[in-house]
């Protein structure tokens, strides 16, 4: 699927569809699509349809025709969720962007004890909106039709509950002296859910590790080098997608 992807609130019910608003503007004024070019329309929830541009009108109106069927992409298996500790500055959006492009299924913002960034009140709401917008745009850019879910920020107690319900639960831990297993050799489920925690720059605290261990999450490491919190989730997602056969 190489045609550009555009998001619609409702999937087409007939052979012709008018794309307008911000998505229409992007198609006409930014992408500069012309009659005869192919496009993909999606709701970001797994439904998608192919069509061909019939006309581009004004600056924000694209008429798409030739739509025959609405398809549904199957739910991925196993489902991969990354619990991402809040990074500093715009590194949170970087993490969301690259994890989305790689293929993660869900992202959970986590207010870890050692996070410098705090999501409180209006600031937290704006930050969450940015993460969700980033996931949407990265989903479009990477030609996905099922965008990752970005949940509300969770506390350590809530993350522990999420881990307890997973078929595979792990915590990326960079301490070489700690009894951690290479993620590359971990036994992974063929179906169900995988939940992996990525800690903040200061690391996961002993209390958090203990809480997660009680929930059934073991510590894992990626390799010899220590990655930033904003890149570790992406590297781990790529590894898991390869090992589970989803990148096969």
PDB file of C-alpha atoms in Angstrom:
ATOM      1  CA  UNK A   1       0.000   0.000   0.000  1.00  0.00           C
ATOM      2  CA  UNK A   2       1.927   2.983  -1.304  1.00  0.00           C
ATOM      3  CA  UNK A   3      -0.847   5.505  -1.999  1.00  0.00           C
ATOM      4  CA  UNK A   4      -1.082   8.434   0.449  1.00  0.00           C
ATOM      5  CA  UNK A   5      -3.420   7.896   3.404  1.00  0.00           C
ATOM      6  CA  UNK A   6      -6.108  10.350   4.521  1.00  0.00           C
ATOM      7  CA  UNK A   7      -8.277  10.122   7.616  1.00  0.00           C
ATOM      8  CA  UNK A   8     -12.059  10.332   7.442  1.00  0.00           C
ATOM      9  CA  UNK A   9     -14.592  10.402  10.269  1.00  0.00           C
ATOM     10  CA  UNK A  10     -16.887   8.007   8.423  1.00  0.00           C
ATOM     11  CA  UNK A  11     -15.955   5.493   5.776  1.00  0.00           C
ATOM     12  CA  UNK A  12     -17.470   5.957   2.291  1.00  0.00           C
ATOM     13  CA  UNK A  13     -20.812   4.277   1.623  1.00  0.00           C
ATOM     14  CA  UNK A  14     -20.734   4.737  -2.146  1.00  0.00           C
ATOM     15  CA  UNK A  15     -18.341   4.803  -5.099  1.00  0.00           C
ATOM     16  CA  UNK A  16     -17.607   8.532  -4.707  1.00  0.00           C
ATOM     17  CA  UNK A  17     -16.443  10.544  -1.730  1.00  0.00           C
ATOM     18  CA  UNK A  18     -15.574  14.211  -1.123  1.00  0.00           C
ATOM     19  CA  UNK A  19     -12.556  14.826   1.077  1.00  0.00           C
ATOM     20  CA  UNK A  20     -12.597  18.351   2.515  1.00  0.00           C
ATOM     21  CA  UNK A  21     -11.554  20.233   5.658  1.00  0.00           C
ATOM     22  CA  UNK A  22      -7.969  19.848   6.944  1.00  0.00           C
ATOM     23  CA  UNK A  23      -7.488  16.494   5.191  1.00  0.00           C
ATOM     24  CA  UNK A  24      -8.769  17.898   1.892  1.00  0.00           C
ATOM     25  CA  UNK A  25      -6.489  20.904   2.272  1.00  0.00           C
ATOM     26  CA  UNK A  26      -3.520  18.625   2.893  1.00  0.00           C
ATOM     27  CA  UNK A  27      -4.356  16.555  -0.176  1.00  0.00           C
ATOM     28  CA  UNK A  28      -4.868  19.535  -2.490  1.00  0.00           C
ATOM     29  CA  UNK A  29      -2.486  22.218  -1.198  1.00  0.00           C
ATOM     30  CA  UNK A  30       0.329  20.125   0.331  1.00  0.00           C
ATOM     31  CA  UNK A  31       0.306  16.812  -1.521  1.00  0.00           C
ATOM     32  CA  UNK A  32      -0.945  18.555  -4.684  1.00  0.00           C
ATOM     33  CA  UNK A  33      -2.739  15.431  -5.854  1.00  0.00           C
ATOM     34  CA  UNK A  34      -4.035  15.386  -9.403  1.00  0.00           C
ATOM     35  CA  UNK A  35      -6.781  13.454 -11.222  1.00  0.00           C
ATOM     36  CA  UNK A  36      -5.867   9.836 -11.782  1.00  0.00           C
ATOM     37  CA  UNK A  37      -3.707   9.461  -8.656  1.00  0.00           C
ATOM     38  CA  UNK A  38      -4.590   6.824  -6.096  1.00  0.00           C
ATOM     39  CA  UNK A  39      -5.457   7.486  -2.446  1.00  0.00           C
ATOM     40  CA  UNK A  40      -6.400   5.459   0.606  1.00  0.00           C
ATOM     41  CA  UNK A  41      -9.139   6.592   2.981  1.00  0.00           C
ATOM     42  CA  UNK A  42      -9.181   5.252   6.539  1.00  0.00           C
ATOM     43  CA  UNK A  43     -10.795   5.867   9.904  1.00  0.00           C
ATOM     44  CA  UNK A  44      -7.570   4.886  11.662  1.00  0.00           C
ATOM     45  CA  UNK A  45      -9.419   1.994  13.314  1.00  0.00           C
ATOM     46  CA  UNK A  46      -8.522  -0.621  10.723  1.00  0.00           C
ATOM     47  CA  UNK A  47     -11.111   0.218   8.045  1.00  0.00           C
ATOM     48  CA  UNK A  48      -9.827   1.438   4.688  1.00  0.00           C
ATOM     49  CA  UNK A  49     -10.808   1.910   1.061  1.00  0.00           C
ATOM     50  CA  UNK A  50      -8.891   2.658  -2.108  1.00  0.00           C
ATOM     51  CA  UNK A  51      -9.964   5.242  -4.645  1.00  0.00           C
ATOM     52  CA  UNK A  52      -8.781   7.488  -7.445  1.00  0.00           C
ATOM     53  CA  UNK A  53      -8.781  11.273  -7.536  1.00  0.00           C
ATOM     54  CA  UNK A  54     -11.440  12.554  -9.937  1.00  0.00           C
ATOM     55  CA  UNK A  55     -11.033  16.269  -9.259  1.00  0.00           C
ATOM     56  CA  UNK A  56      -9.199  18.727  -7.017  1.00  0.00           C
ATOM     57  CA  UNK A  57     -11.187  21.894  -6.417  1.00  0.00           C
ATOM     58  CA  UNK A  58     -10.129  25.085  -4.663  1.00  0.00           C
ATOM     59  CA  UNK A  59      -7.646  24.644  -1.858  1.00  0.00           C
ATOM     60  CA  UNK A  60      -9.364  22.032   0.275  1.00  0.00           C
ATOM     61  CA  UNK A  61     -11.716  19.831  -1.717  1.00  0.00           C
ATOM     62  CA  UNK A  62     -10.794  16.515  -3.323  1.00  0.00           C
ATOM     63  CA  UNK A  63     -13.304  14.261  -5.044  1.00  0.00           C
ATOM     64  CA  UNK A  64     -12.376  10.584  -4.886  1.00  0.00           C
ATOM     65  CA  UNK A  65     -14.084   8.020  -7.090  1.00  0.00           C
ATOM     66  CA  UNK A  66     -13.756   4.345  -7.953  1.00  0.00           C
ATOM     67  CA  UNK A  67     -14.328   3.211  -4.351  1.00  0.00           C
ATOM     68  CA  UNK A  68     -15.522  -0.387  -4.537  1.00  0.00           C
ATOM     69  CA  UNK A  69     -15.137  -1.917  -1.096  1.00  0.00           C
ATOM     70  CA  UNK A  70     -14.346  -0.970   2.460  1.00  0.00           C
ATOM     71  CA  UNK A  71     -11.798  -3.396   3.869  1.00  0.00           C
ATOM     72  CA  UNK A  72     -10.907  -4.134   7.476  1.00  0.00           C
ATOM     73  CA  UNK A  73      -7.375  -4.928   8.560  1.00  0.00           C
ATOM     74  CA  UNK A  74      -7.352  -7.763  11.132  1.00  0.00           C
ATOM     75  CA  UNK A  75      -6.414  -7.024  14.718  1.00  0.00           C
ATOM     76  CA  UNK A  76      -2.663  -7.595  15.146  1.00  0.00           C
ATOM     77  CA  UNK A  77      -1.451 -10.608  17.123  1.00  0.00           C
ATOM     78  CA  UNK A  78       0.155 -10.399  19.517  1.00  0.00           C
ATOM     79  CA  UNK A  79      -0.822  -6.841  20.415  1.00  0.00           C
ATOM     80  CA  UNK A  80       2.169  -4.748  21.522  1.00  0.00           C
ATOM     81  CA  UNK A  81       1.762  -1.986  24.099  1.00  0.00           C
ATOM     82  CA  UNK A  82       4.633   0.232  25.252  1.00  0.00           C
ATOM     83  CA  UNK A  83       4.313   2.046  28.560  1.00  0.00           C
ATOM     84  CA  UNK A  84       6.391   5.171  27.975  1.00  0.00           C
ATOM     85  CA  UNK A  85       7.736   7.205  30.893  1.00  0.00           C
ATOM     86  CA  UNK A  86       7.379  10.919  30.201  1.00  0.00           C
ATOM     87  CA  UNK A  87      10.577  12.264  28.568  1.00  0.00           C
ATOM     88  CA  UNK A  88      11.834  15.827  28.728  1.00  0.00           C
ATOM     89  CA  UNK A  89      10.894  18.449  26.139  1.00  0.00           C
ATOM     90  CA  UNK A  90       9.707  17.226  22.766  1.00  0.00           C
ATOM     91  CA  UNK A  91      11.286  13.796  23.117  1.00  0.00           C
ATOM     92  CA  UNK A  92       7.868  12.421  24.011  1.00  0.00           C
ATOM     93  CA  UNK A  93       6.531  13.274  20.565  1.00  0.00           C
ATOM     94  CA  UNK A  94       9.694  11.761  19.035  1.00  0.00           C
ATOM     95  CA  UNK A  95       9.062   8.510  20.895  1.00  0.00           C
ATOM     96  CA  UNK A  96       5.413   8.408  19.798  1.00  0.00           C
ATOM     97  CA  UNK A  97       6.309   9.231  16.201  1.00  0.00           C
ATOM     98  CA  UNK A  98       8.963   6.561  15.771  1.00  0.00           C
ATOM     99  CA  UNK A  99       7.060   3.868  17.680  1.00  0.00           C
ATOM    100  CA  UNK A 100       4.021   4.530  15.491  1.00  0.00           C
ATOM    101  CA  UNK A 101       6.066   4.355  12.300  1.00  0.00           C
ATOM    102  CA  UNK A 102       7.629   1.116  13.522  1.00  0.00           C
ATOM    103  CA  UNK A 103       4.271  -0.522  14.267  1.00  0.00           C
ATOM    104  CA  UNK A 104       3.388  -0.316  17.973  1.00  0.00           C
ATOM    105  CA  UNK A 105      -0.302  -0.921  18.742  1.00  0.00           C
ATOM    106  CA  UNK A 106      -0.775   1.126  21.911  1.00  0.00           C
ATOM    107  CA  UNK A 107       1.173   3.717  23.894  1.00  0.00           C
ATOM    108  CA  UNK A 108       0.619   4.443  27.569  1.00  0.00           C
ATOM    109  CA  UNK A 109       2.118   7.649  29.031  1.00  0.00           C
ATOM    110  CA  UNK A 110       3.520   6.914  32.488  1.00  0.00           C
ATOM    111  CA  UNK A 111       4.234   9.405  35.257  1.00  0.00           C
ATOM    112  CA  UNK A 112       7.233   7.571  36.753  1.00  0.00           C
ATOM    113  CA  UNK A 113       8.792   8.632  40.034  1.00  0.00           C
ATOM    114  CA  UNK A 114      11.979   9.865  38.364  1.00  0.00           C
ATOM    115  CA  UNK A 115      10.297  11.759  35.524  1.00  0.00           C
ATOM    116  CA  UNK A 116      11.295  15.410  35.395  1.00  0.00           C
ATOM    117  CA  UNK A 117       8.299  16.229  33.218  1.00  0.00           C
ATOM    118  CA  UNK A 118       4.969  16.448  35.029  1.00  0.00           C
ATOM    119  CA  UNK A 119       1.588  16.159  33.316  1.00  0.00           C
ATOM    120  CA  UNK A 120      -0.726  18.189  35.516  1.00  0.00           C
ATOM    121  CA  UNK A 121      -3.913  20.071  34.712  1.00  0.00           C
ATOM    122  CA  UNK A 122      -4.013  21.982  31.442  1.00  0.00           C
ATOM    123  CA  UNK A 123      -0.381  21.214  30.669  1.00  0.00           C
ATOM    124  CA  UNK A 124      -1.079  17.498  30.877  1.00  0.00           C
ATOM    125  CA  UNK A 125      -4.138  17.775  28.646  1.00  0.00           C
ATOM    126  CA  UNK A 126      -2.163  19.688  25.995  1.00  0.00           C
ATOM    127  CA  UNK A 127       0.693  17.188  26.126  1.00  0.00           C
ATOM    128  CA  UNK A 128      -1.689  14.246  25.682  1.00  0.00           C
ATOM    129  CA  UNK A 129      -3.325  15.998  22.722  1.00  0.00           C
ATOM    130  CA  UNK A 130       0.122  16.429  21.149  1.00  0.00           C
ATOM    131  CA  UNK A 131       0.936  12.747  21.621  1.00  0.00           C
ATOM    132  CA  UNK A 132      -2.351  11.694  20.030  1.00  0.00           C
ATOM    133  CA  UNK A 133      -1.933  14.119  17.137  1.00  0.00           C
ATOM    134  CA  UNK A 134       1.606  12.848  16.589  1.00  0.00           C
ATOM    135  CA  UNK A 135       0.375   9.242  16.500  1.00  0.00           C
ATOM    136  CA  UNK A 136      -2.278  10.183  13.953  1.00  0.00           C
ATOM    137  CA  UNK A 137       0.142  12.033  11.664  1.00  0.00           C
ATOM    138  CA  UNK A 138       2.812   9.350  11.959  1.00  0.00           C
ATOM    139  CA  UNK A 139       0.170   6.715  11.207  1.00  0.00           C
ATOM    140  CA  UNK A 140      -0.751   8.529   8.011  1.00  0.00           C
ATOM    141  CA  UNK A 141       2.874   9.073   7.009  1.00  0.00           C
ATOM    142  CA  UNK A 142       3.717   5.397   7.496  1.00  0.00           C
ATOM    143  CA  UNK A 143       0.629   4.290   5.512  1.00  0.00           C
ATOM    144  CA  UNK A 144      -1.053   2.637   8.475  1.00  0.00           C
ATOM    145  CA  UNK A 145      -4.810   2.133   8.595  1.00  0.00           C
ATOM    146  CA  UNK A 146      -4.924   1.116  12.251  1.00  0.00           C
ATOM    147  CA  UNK A 147      -3.354   3.867  14.352  1.00  0.00           C
ATOM    148  CA  UNK A 148      -1.983   3.183  17.839  1.00  0.00           C
ATOM    149  CA  UNK A 149      -4.172   3.994  20.791  1.00  0.00           C
ATOM    150  CA  UNK A 150      -2.625   6.625  23.102  1.00  0.00           C
ATOM    151  CA  UNK A 151      -4.264   6.332  26.507  1.00  0.00           C
ATOM    152  CA  UNK A 152      -4.571   8.769  29.364  1.00  0.00           C
ATOM    153  CA  UNK A 153      -1.453   8.977  31.531  1.00  0.00           C
ATOM    154  CA  UNK A 154      -1.235   6.186  34.095  1.00  0.00           C
ATOM    155  CA  UNK A 155       0.146   5.966  37.606  1.00  0.00           C
ATOM    156  CA  UNK A 156       2.526   3.206  38.672  1.00  0.00           C
ATOM    157  CA  UNK A 157      -0.376   1.366  40.308  1.00  0.00           C
ATOM    158  CA  UNK A 158      -2.382   1.495  37.080  1.00  0.00           C
ATOM    159  CA  UNK A 159       0.604   0.326  35.033  1.00  0.00           C
ATOM    160  CA  UNK A 160       1.069  -2.611  37.412  1.00  0.00           C
ATOM    161  CA  UNK A 161      -2.560  -3.612  36.840  1.00  0.00           C
ATOM    162  CA  UNK A 162      -2.013  -3.427  33.069  1.00  0.00           C
ATOM    163  CA  UNK A 163       1.072  -5.630  33.359  1.00  0.00           C
ATOM    164  CA  UNK A 164      -0.785  -8.153  35.492  1.00  0.00           C
ATOM    165  CA  UNK A 165      -3.295  -8.727  32.715  1.00  0.00           C
ATOM    166  CA  UNK A 166      -0.754  -9.177  29.918  1.00  0.00           C
ATOM    167  CA  UNK A 167       0.333 -12.460  28.352  1.00  0.00           C
ATOM    168  CA  UNK A 168       3.905 -11.151  28.400  1.00  0.00           C
ATOM    169  CA  UNK A 169       4.984  -8.371  30.754  1.00  0.00           C
ATOM    170  CA  UNK A 170       8.439  -6.828  30.876  1.00  0.00           C
ATOM    171  CA  UNK A 171      10.423  -3.818  32.046  1.00  0.00           C
ATOM    172  CA  UNK A 172      13.400  -2.523  30.093  1.00  0.00           C
ATOM    173  CA  UNK A 173      16.129  -2.153  32.687  1.00  0.00           C
ATOM    174  CA  UNK A 174      19.614  -0.898  31.857  1.00  0.00           C
ATOM    175  CA  UNK A 175      21.419  -1.991  35.052  1.00  0.00           C
ATOM    176  CA  UNK A 176      23.940  -4.601  33.900  1.00  0.00           C
ATOM    177  CA  UNK A 177      24.350  -5.856  37.456  1.00  0.00           C
ATOM    178  CA  UNK A 178      20.636  -6.541  37.702  1.00  0.00           C
ATOM    179  CA  UNK A 179      19.308 -10.010  36.939  1.00  0.00           C
ATOM    180  CA  UNK A 180      17.833  -9.097  33.566  1.00  0.00           C
ATOM    181  CA  UNK A 181      17.305 -11.269  30.486  1.00  0.00           C
ATOM    182  CA  UNK A 182      18.016 -10.207  26.893  1.00  0.00           C
ATOM    183  CA  UNK A 183      14.706  -9.304  25.264  1.00  0.00           C
ATOM    184  CA  UNK A 184      16.052 -11.010  22.148  1.00  0.00           C
ATOM    185  CA  UNK A 185      15.879 -14.414  23.894  1.00  0.00           C
ATOM    186  CA  UNK A 186      12.662 -13.983  25.884  1.00  0.00           C
ATOM    187  CA  UNK A 187       9.853 -16.458  25.241  1.00  0.00           C
ATOM    188  CA  UNK A 188       7.070 -14.509  23.555  1.00  0.00           C
ATOM    189  CA  UNK A 189       3.406 -15.412  23.051  1.00  0.00           C
ATOM    190  CA  UNK A 190       2.042 -15.983  19.550  1.00  0.00           C
ATOM    191  CA  UNK A 191      -1.242 -14.298  20.447  1.00  0.00           C
ATOM    192  CA  UNK A 192      -2.636 -12.130  23.229  1.00  0.00           C
ATOM    193  CA  UNK A 193      -0.898  -9.049  24.578  1.00  0.00           C
ATOM    194  CA  UNK A 194       2.668  -7.917  25.163  1.00  0.00           C
ATOM    195  CA  UNK A 195       3.205  -4.986  27.529  1.00  0.00           C
ATOM    196  CA  UNK A 196       6.666  -3.489  27.895  1.00  0.00           C
ATOM    197  CA  UNK A 197       7.643  -0.651  30.230  1.00  0.00           C
ATOM    198  CA  UNK A 198      10.221   1.966  29.224  1.00  0.00           C
ATOM    199  CA  UNK A 199      11.512   3.960  32.181  1.00  0.00           C
ATOM    200  CA  UNK A 200      12.617   7.602  32.379  1.00  0.00           C
ATOM    201  CA  UNK A 201      16.156   8.929  31.874  1.00  0.00           C
ATOM    202  CA  UNK A 202      16.823   8.419  35.586  1.00  0.00           C
ATOM    203  CA  UNK A 203      15.744   4.800  35.387  1.00  0.00           C
ATOM    204  CA  UNK A 204      12.971   2.811  37.014  1.00  0.00           C
ATOM    205  CA  UNK A 205      13.084   3.145  40.798  1.00  0.00           C
ATOM    206  CA  UNK A 206      13.534   0.068  43.040  1.00  0.00           C
ATOM    207  CA  UNK A 207      10.022   0.568  44.393  1.00  0.00           C
ATOM    208  CA  UNK A 208       8.563   0.615  40.880  1.00  0.00           C
ATOM    209  CA  UNK A 209      10.552  -2.467  39.897  1.00  0.00           C
ATOM    210  CA  UNK A 210       9.203  -4.262  42.943  1.00  0.00           C
ATOM    211  CA  UNK A 211       5.645  -3.247  42.137  1.00  0.00           C
ATOM    212  CA  UNK A 212       5.985  -4.430  38.566  1.00  0.00           C
ATOM    213  CA  UNK A 213       7.633  -7.687  39.663  1.00  0.00           C
ATOM    214  CA  UNK A 214       4.613  -8.405  41.882  1.00  0.00           C
ATOM    215  CA  UNK A 215       2.464  -7.922  38.771  1.00  0.00           C
ATOM    216  CA  UNK A 216       4.516 -10.539  36.919  1.00  0.00           C
ATOM    217  CA  UNK A 217       6.823  -8.273  34.896  1.00  0.00           C
ATOM    218  CA  UNK A 218      10.447  -9.364  34.607  1.00  0.00           C
ATOM    219  CA  UNK A 219      13.366  -7.034  33.793  1.00  0.00           C
ATOM    220  CA  UNK A 220      14.820  -7.246  30.280  1.00  0.00           C
ATOM    221  CA  UNK A 221      17.656  -5.546  28.436  1.00  0.00           C
ATOM    222  CA  UNK A 222      18.091  -4.720  24.757  1.00  0.00           C
ATOM    223  CA  UNK A 223      21.862  -4.863  24.378  1.00  0.00           C
ATOM    224  CA  UNK A 224      25.187  -3.512  25.577  1.00  0.00           C
ATOM    225  CA  UNK A 225      24.421   0.142  24.891  1.00  0.00           C
ATOM    226  CA  UNK A 226      21.991   2.183  26.970  1.00  0.00           C
ATOM    227  CA  UNK A 227      19.344   3.896  24.854  1.00  0.00           C
ATOM    228  CA  UNK A 228      17.487   7.074  25.701  1.00  0.00           C
ATOM    229  CA  UNK A 229      13.950   6.663  26.934  1.00  0.00           C
ATOM    230  CA  UNK A 230      12.753   8.305  23.710  1.00  0.00           C
ATOM    231  CA  UNK A 231      14.393   5.630  21.512  1.00  0.00           C
ATOM    232  CA  UNK A 232      14.298   2.475  23.638  1.00  0.00           C
ATOM    233  CA  UNK A 233      10.606   1.833  22.981  1.00  0.00           C
ATOM    234  CA  UNK A 234      11.109   2.036  19.228  1.00  0.00           C
ATOM    235  CA  UNK A 235      14.049  -0.376  19.299  1.00  0.00           C
ATOM    236  CA  UNK A 236      12.101  -2.781  21.497  1.00  0.00           C
ATOM    237  CA  UNK A 237       9.023  -2.585  19.267  1.00  0.00           C
ATOM    238  CA  UNK A 238      11.100  -3.425  16.194  1.00  0.00           C
ATOM    239  CA  UNK A 239      12.651  -6.386  17.990  1.00  0.00           C
ATOM    240  CA  UNK A 240       9.271  -7.702  19.136  1.00  0.00           C
ATOM    241  CA  UNK A 241       7.675  -7.274  15.707  1.00  0.00           C
ATOM    242  CA  UNK A 242      10.512  -9.235  14.145  1.00  0.00           C
ATOM    243  CA  UNK A 243      10.539 -11.998  16.722  1.00  0.00           C
ATOM    244  CA  UNK A 244       6.767 -12.509  16.736  1.00  0.00           C
ATOM    245  CA  UNK A 245       6.629 -12.780  12.950  1.00  0.00           C
ATOM    246  CA  UNK A 246       4.598  -9.641  12.439  1.00  0.00           C
ATOM    247  CA  UNK A 247       7.418  -8.287  10.295  1.00  0.00           C
ATOM    248  CA  UNK A 248       7.617 -11.555   8.396  1.00  0.00           C
TER     249      UNK A 248
END
